[in-house]
Coordinates of C-alpha atoms in Angstrom, one line a residue:
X1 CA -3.9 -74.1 112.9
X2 CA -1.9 -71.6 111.5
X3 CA 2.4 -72.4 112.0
X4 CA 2.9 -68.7 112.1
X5 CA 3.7 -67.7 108.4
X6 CA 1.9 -65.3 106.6
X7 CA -1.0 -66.6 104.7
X8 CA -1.3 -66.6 100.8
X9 CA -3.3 -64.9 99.3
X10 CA -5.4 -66.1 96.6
X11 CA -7.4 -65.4 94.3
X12 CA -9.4 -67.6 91.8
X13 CA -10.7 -65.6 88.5
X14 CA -13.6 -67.9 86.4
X15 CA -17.3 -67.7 85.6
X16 CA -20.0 -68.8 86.4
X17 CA -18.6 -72.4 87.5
X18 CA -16.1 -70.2 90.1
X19 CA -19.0 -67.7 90.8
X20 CA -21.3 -70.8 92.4
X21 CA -21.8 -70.4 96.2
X22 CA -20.4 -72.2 98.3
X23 CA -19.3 -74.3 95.0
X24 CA -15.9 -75.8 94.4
X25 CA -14.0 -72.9 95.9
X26 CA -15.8 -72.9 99.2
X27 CA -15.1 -76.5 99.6
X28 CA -11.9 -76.3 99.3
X29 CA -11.6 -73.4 101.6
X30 CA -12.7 -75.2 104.2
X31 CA -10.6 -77.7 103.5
X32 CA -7.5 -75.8 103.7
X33 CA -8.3 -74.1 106.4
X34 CA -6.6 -71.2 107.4
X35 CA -3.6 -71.9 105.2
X36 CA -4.3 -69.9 101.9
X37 CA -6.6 -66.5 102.5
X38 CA -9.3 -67.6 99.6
X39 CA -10.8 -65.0 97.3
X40 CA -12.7 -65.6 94.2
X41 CA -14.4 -63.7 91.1
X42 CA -16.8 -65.2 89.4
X43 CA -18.1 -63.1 86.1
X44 CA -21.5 -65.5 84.4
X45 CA -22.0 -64.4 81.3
X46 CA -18.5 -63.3 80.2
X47 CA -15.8 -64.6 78.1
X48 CA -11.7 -64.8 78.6
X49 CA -11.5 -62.0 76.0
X50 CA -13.5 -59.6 78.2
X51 CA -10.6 -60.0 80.6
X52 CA -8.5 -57.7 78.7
X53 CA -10.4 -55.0 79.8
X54 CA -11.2 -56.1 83.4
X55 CA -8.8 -58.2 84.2
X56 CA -6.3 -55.3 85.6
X57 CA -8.6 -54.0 88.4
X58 CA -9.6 -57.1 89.2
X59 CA -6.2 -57.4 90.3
X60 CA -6.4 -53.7 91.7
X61 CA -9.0 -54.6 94.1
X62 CA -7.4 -58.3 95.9
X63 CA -4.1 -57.3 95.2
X64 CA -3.7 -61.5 95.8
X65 CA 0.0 -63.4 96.1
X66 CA -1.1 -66.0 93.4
X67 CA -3.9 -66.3 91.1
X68 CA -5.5 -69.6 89.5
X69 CA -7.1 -68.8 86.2
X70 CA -10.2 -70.5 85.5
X71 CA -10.8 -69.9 81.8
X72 CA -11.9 -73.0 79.8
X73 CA -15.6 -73.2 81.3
X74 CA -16.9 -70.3 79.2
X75 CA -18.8 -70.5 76.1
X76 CA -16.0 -68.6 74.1
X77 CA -15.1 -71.7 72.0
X78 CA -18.6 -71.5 69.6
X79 CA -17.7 -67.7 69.1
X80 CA -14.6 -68.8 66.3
X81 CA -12.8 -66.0 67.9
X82 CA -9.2 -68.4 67.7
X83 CA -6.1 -69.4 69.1
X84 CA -4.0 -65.9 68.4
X85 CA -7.2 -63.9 70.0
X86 CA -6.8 -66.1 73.3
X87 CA -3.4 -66.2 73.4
X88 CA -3.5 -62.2 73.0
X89 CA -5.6 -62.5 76.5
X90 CA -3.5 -64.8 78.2
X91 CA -0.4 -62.5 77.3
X92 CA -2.3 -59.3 78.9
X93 CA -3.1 -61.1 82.2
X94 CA 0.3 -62.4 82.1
X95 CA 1.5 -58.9 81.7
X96 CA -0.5 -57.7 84.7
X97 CA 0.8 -60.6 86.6
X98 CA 4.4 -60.3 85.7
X99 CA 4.6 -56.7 87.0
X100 CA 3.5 -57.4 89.8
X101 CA 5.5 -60.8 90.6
X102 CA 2.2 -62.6 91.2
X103 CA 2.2 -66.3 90.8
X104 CA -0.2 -67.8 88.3
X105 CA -2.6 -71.5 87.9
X106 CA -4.6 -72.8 85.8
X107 CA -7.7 -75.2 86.7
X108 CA -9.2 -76.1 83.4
X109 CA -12.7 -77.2 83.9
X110 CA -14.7 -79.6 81.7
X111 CA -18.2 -78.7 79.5
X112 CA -19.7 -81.7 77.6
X113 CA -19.9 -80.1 74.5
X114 CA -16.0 -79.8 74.1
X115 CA -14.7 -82.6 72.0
X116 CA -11.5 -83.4 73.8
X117 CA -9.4 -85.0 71.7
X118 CA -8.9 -81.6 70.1
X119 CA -9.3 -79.2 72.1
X120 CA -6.9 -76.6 71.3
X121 CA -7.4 -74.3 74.3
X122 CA -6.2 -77.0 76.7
X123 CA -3.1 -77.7 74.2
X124 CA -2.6 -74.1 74.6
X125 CA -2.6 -73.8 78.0
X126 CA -0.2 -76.6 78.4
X127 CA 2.0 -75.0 76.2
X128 CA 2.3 -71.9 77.9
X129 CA 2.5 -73.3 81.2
X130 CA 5.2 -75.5 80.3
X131 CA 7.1 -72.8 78.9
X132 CA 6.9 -70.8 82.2
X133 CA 7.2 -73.1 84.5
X134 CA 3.4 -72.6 86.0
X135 CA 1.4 -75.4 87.2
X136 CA -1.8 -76.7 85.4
X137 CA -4.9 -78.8 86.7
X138 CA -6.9 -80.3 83.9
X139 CA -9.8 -82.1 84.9
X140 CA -10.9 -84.8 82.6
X141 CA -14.4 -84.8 81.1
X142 CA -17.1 -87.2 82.6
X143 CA -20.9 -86.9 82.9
X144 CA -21.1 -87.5 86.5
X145 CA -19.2 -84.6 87.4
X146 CA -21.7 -82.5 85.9
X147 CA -25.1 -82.0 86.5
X148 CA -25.6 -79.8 83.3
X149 CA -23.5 -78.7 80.5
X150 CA -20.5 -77.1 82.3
X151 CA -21.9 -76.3 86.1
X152 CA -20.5 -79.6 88.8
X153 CA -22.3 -81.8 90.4
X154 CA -21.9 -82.8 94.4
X155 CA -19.2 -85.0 93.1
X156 CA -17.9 -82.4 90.7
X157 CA -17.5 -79.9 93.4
X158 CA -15.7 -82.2 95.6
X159 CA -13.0 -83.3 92.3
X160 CA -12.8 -79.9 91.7
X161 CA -12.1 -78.9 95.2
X162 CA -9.7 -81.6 95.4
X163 CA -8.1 -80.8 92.3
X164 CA -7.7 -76.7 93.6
X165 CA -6.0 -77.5 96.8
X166 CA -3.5 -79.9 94.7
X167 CA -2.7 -77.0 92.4
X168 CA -2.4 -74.1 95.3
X169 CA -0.2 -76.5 97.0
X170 CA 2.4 -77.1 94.1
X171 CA 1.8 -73.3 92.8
X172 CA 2.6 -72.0 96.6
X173 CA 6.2 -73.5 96.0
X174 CA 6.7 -71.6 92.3
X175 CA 8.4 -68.7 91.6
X176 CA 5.9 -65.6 90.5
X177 CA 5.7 -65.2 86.7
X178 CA 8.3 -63.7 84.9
X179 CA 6.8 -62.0 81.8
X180 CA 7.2 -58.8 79.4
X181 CA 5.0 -56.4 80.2
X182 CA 5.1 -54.6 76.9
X183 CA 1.3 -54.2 75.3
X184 CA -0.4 -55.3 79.1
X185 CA -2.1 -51.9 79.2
X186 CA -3.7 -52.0 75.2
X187 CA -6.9 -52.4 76.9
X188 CA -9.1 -50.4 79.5
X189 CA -12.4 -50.3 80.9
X190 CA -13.3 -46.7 82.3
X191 CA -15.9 -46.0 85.2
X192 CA -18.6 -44.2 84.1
X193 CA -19.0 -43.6 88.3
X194 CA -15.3 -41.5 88.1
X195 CA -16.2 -40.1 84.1
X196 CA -19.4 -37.9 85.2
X197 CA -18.7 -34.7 86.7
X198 CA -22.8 -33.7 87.6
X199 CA -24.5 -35.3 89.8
X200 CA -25.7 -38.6 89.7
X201 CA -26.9 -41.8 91.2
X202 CA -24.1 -44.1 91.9
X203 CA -24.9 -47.6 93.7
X204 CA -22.8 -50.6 94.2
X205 CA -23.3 -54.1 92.9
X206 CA -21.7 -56.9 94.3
X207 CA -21.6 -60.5 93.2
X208 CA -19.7 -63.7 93.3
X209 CA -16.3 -61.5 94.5
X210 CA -17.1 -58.9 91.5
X211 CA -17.6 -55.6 92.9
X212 CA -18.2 -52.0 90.6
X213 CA -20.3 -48.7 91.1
X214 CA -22.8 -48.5 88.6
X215 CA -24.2 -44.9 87.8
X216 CA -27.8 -44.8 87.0
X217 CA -29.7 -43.3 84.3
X218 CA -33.3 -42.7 84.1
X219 CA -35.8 -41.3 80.8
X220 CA -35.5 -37.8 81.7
X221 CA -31.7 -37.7 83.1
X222 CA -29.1 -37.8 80.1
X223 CA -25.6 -38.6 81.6
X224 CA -22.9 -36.9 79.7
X225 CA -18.7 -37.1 80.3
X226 CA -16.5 -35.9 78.1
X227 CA -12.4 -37.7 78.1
X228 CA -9.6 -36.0 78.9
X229 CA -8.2 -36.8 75.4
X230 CA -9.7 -38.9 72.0
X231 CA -10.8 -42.4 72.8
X232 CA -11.4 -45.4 70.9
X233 CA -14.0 -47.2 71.9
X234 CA -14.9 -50.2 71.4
X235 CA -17.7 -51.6 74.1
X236 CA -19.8 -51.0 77.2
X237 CA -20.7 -52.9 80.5
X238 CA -24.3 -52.1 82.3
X239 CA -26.8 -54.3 84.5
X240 CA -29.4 -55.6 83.0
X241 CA -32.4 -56.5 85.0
X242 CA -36.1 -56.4 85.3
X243 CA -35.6 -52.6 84.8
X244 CA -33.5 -52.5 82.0
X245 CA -34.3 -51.3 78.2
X246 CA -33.0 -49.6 75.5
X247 CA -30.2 -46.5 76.1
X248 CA -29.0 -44.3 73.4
X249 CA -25.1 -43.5 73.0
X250 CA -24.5 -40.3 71.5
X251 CA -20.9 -39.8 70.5
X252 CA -20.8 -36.6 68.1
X253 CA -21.9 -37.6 64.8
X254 CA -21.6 -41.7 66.3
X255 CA -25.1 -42.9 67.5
X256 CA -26.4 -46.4 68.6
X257 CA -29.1 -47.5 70.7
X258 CA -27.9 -50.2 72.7
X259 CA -30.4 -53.2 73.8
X260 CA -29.9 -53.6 77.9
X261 CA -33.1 -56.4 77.7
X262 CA -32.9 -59.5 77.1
X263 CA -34.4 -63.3 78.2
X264 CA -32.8 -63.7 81.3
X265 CA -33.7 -60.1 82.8
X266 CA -35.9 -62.0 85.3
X267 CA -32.9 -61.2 87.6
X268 CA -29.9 -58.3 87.7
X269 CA -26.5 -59.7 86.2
X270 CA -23.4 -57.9 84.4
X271 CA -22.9 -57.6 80.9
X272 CA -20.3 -56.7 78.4
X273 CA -21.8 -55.4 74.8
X274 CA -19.0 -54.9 72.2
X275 CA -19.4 -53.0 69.1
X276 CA -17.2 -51.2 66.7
X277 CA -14.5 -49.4 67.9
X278 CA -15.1 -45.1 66.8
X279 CA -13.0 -42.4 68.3
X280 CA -14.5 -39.7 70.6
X281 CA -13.8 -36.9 72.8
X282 CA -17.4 -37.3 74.7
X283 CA -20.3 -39.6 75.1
X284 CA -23.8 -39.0 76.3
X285 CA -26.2 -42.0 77.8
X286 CA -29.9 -41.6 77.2
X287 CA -32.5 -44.0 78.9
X288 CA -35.4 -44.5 76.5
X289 CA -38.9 -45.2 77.7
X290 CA -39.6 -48.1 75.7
X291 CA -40.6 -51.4 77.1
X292 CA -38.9 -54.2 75.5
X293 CA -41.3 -56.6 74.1
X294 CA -39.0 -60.1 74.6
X295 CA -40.5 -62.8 76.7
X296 CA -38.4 -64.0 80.0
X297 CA -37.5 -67.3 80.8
X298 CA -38.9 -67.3 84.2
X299 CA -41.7 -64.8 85.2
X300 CA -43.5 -61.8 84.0
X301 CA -41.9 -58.8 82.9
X302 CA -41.7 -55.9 85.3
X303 CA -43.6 -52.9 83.3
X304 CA -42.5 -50.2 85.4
X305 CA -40.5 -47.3 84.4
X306 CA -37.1 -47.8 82.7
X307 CA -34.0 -47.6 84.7
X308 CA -30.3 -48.1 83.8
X309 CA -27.5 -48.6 85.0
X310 CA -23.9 -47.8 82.9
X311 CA -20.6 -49.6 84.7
X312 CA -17.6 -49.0 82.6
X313 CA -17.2 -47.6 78.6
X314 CA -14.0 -50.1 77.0
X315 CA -11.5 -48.2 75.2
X316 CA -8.4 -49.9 73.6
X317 CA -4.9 -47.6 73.2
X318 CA -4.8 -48.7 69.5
X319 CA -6.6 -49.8 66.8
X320 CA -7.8 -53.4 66.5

């Protein structure tokens, strides 16, 4: 029962671990009760790094009292991108954080392919933590908390519920970050939805707490915006789904044809693609007819007409 304070609100931010339903986070929900207000965003597929584009309207959106950041689960380690790349992420959610006096967890997660004796995100993590007086959860490595790689097992989920109640206990009692702000808005990630000024098919999609309009593009529509000033560039997020293909970016004399298809398209998900960064004024989308010729891992390919679907363009306020 609730003792008549306002709840907290929080919000956990992870992958595909945090994104599981009811998972670890449900459990400890009901746990809790009606003590901390319980929101979660779960992004498969992505990386830490993608946060410093997505990270700030995430925020937007649950507007939460305290956020745990569940960041060490993701793949990101095998991709060599290093310790200063990271800690460049870290400092940009910090930054969004710190402005808005929102305390800030970490829960860091176990995969078995993580050889933890040196692991330098953990080290990193701790470091940062102690130097700002945040807490941290870090739960230990062990096969029968897993039932594959990185996703828990029934007695996973109920550590790792355990484990999340400890830490929203201890960080409910912490100050909210403290942190320089300077650099937080480097990155961006524009909504094509609120870029295009003719008419179009907008639709939502909603998953695992992660909520964005998606515009859609079909062979014979091209979907051009132009910017209100020179942008550099630098990615793009879509669906990709039984539907999806191949869609041509036009950017004056920039051109790419970006691959929307891929193995797992047996199902709709969110993806980032990053390429090189270029500067523009304008960008048109183009939906090409093709029928990608790649195999899925569950199913037979859907060999109906093409359809896409663009979510944000990433722009950074710099070069990198």
């Amino acid at each position: 029962m609730s003792d008549g304070k306002p709840q907290v609100k929080v919000l956990i931010v992870g992958f595909s671990v945090t994104a599981e339903t009811p998972g670890y986070v449900g459990a400890a929900a009901i746990d809790l009760g009606d003590a901390f207000d319980i929101h979660k965003v779960g992004i498969g597929g992505i990386h830490p790094h993608d946060l410093k584009h997505l990270f700030a309207s995430i925020v937007d959106e649950y507007q939460p009292d305290l956020i745990v950041l569940e960041l060490s689960t993701a793949g990101f380690r095998q991709l060599n991108l290093g310790e200063v790349d990271h800690e460049e992420t870290i400092n940009i959610i910090f930054g969004v954080c710190g402005k808005l006096r929102i305390k800030v967890a970490f829960l860091d997660l176990p995969r078995n392919d993580v050889d933890y004796e040196n692991d330098w995100l953990y080290t990193m993590h701790k470091r940062i933590c102690q130097k700002h007086g945040l807490a941290i959860v870090r739960i230990e490595n062990s096969n029968r908390l897993l039932r594959d790689f990185v996703h828990p097992s029934e007695e996973g989920i109920k550590v790792y519920s355990d484990a999340l109640q400890a830490l929203l206990v201890d960080c409910s009692k912490r100050t909210p970050l403290i942190f320089d702000t300077e650099n937080s808005l480097q990155y961006d990630a524009l909504l094509v939805a609120n870029l295009v000024r003719s008419q179009v098919k907008v639709r939502s999609f909603q998953r695992s707490g992660y909520n964005v309009k998606c515009v859609e593009i079909l062979s014979e529509n091209l979907v051009h915006f132009d910017f209100e000033e020179p942008v550099l560039v630098c990615g793009i997020t879509f669906l990709a789904g039984p539907f999806s293909g191949f869609i041509r970016l036009n950017a004056g004399d920039y051109e790419k044809v970006l691959n929307c298809y891929d193995q797992y398209c047996y199902y709709e998900r969110f993806v980032i693609k990053r390429f090189d960064p270029f500067t523009c004024s304008s960008i048109s989308l183009e939906q090409l007819p093709e029928i990608p010729q790649i195999k899925l891992l569950k199913g037979d390919a859907n060999l109906h007409e093409r359809k896409g679907y663009v979510v944000h363009i990433l722009t950074v306020k710099k070069d990198i």
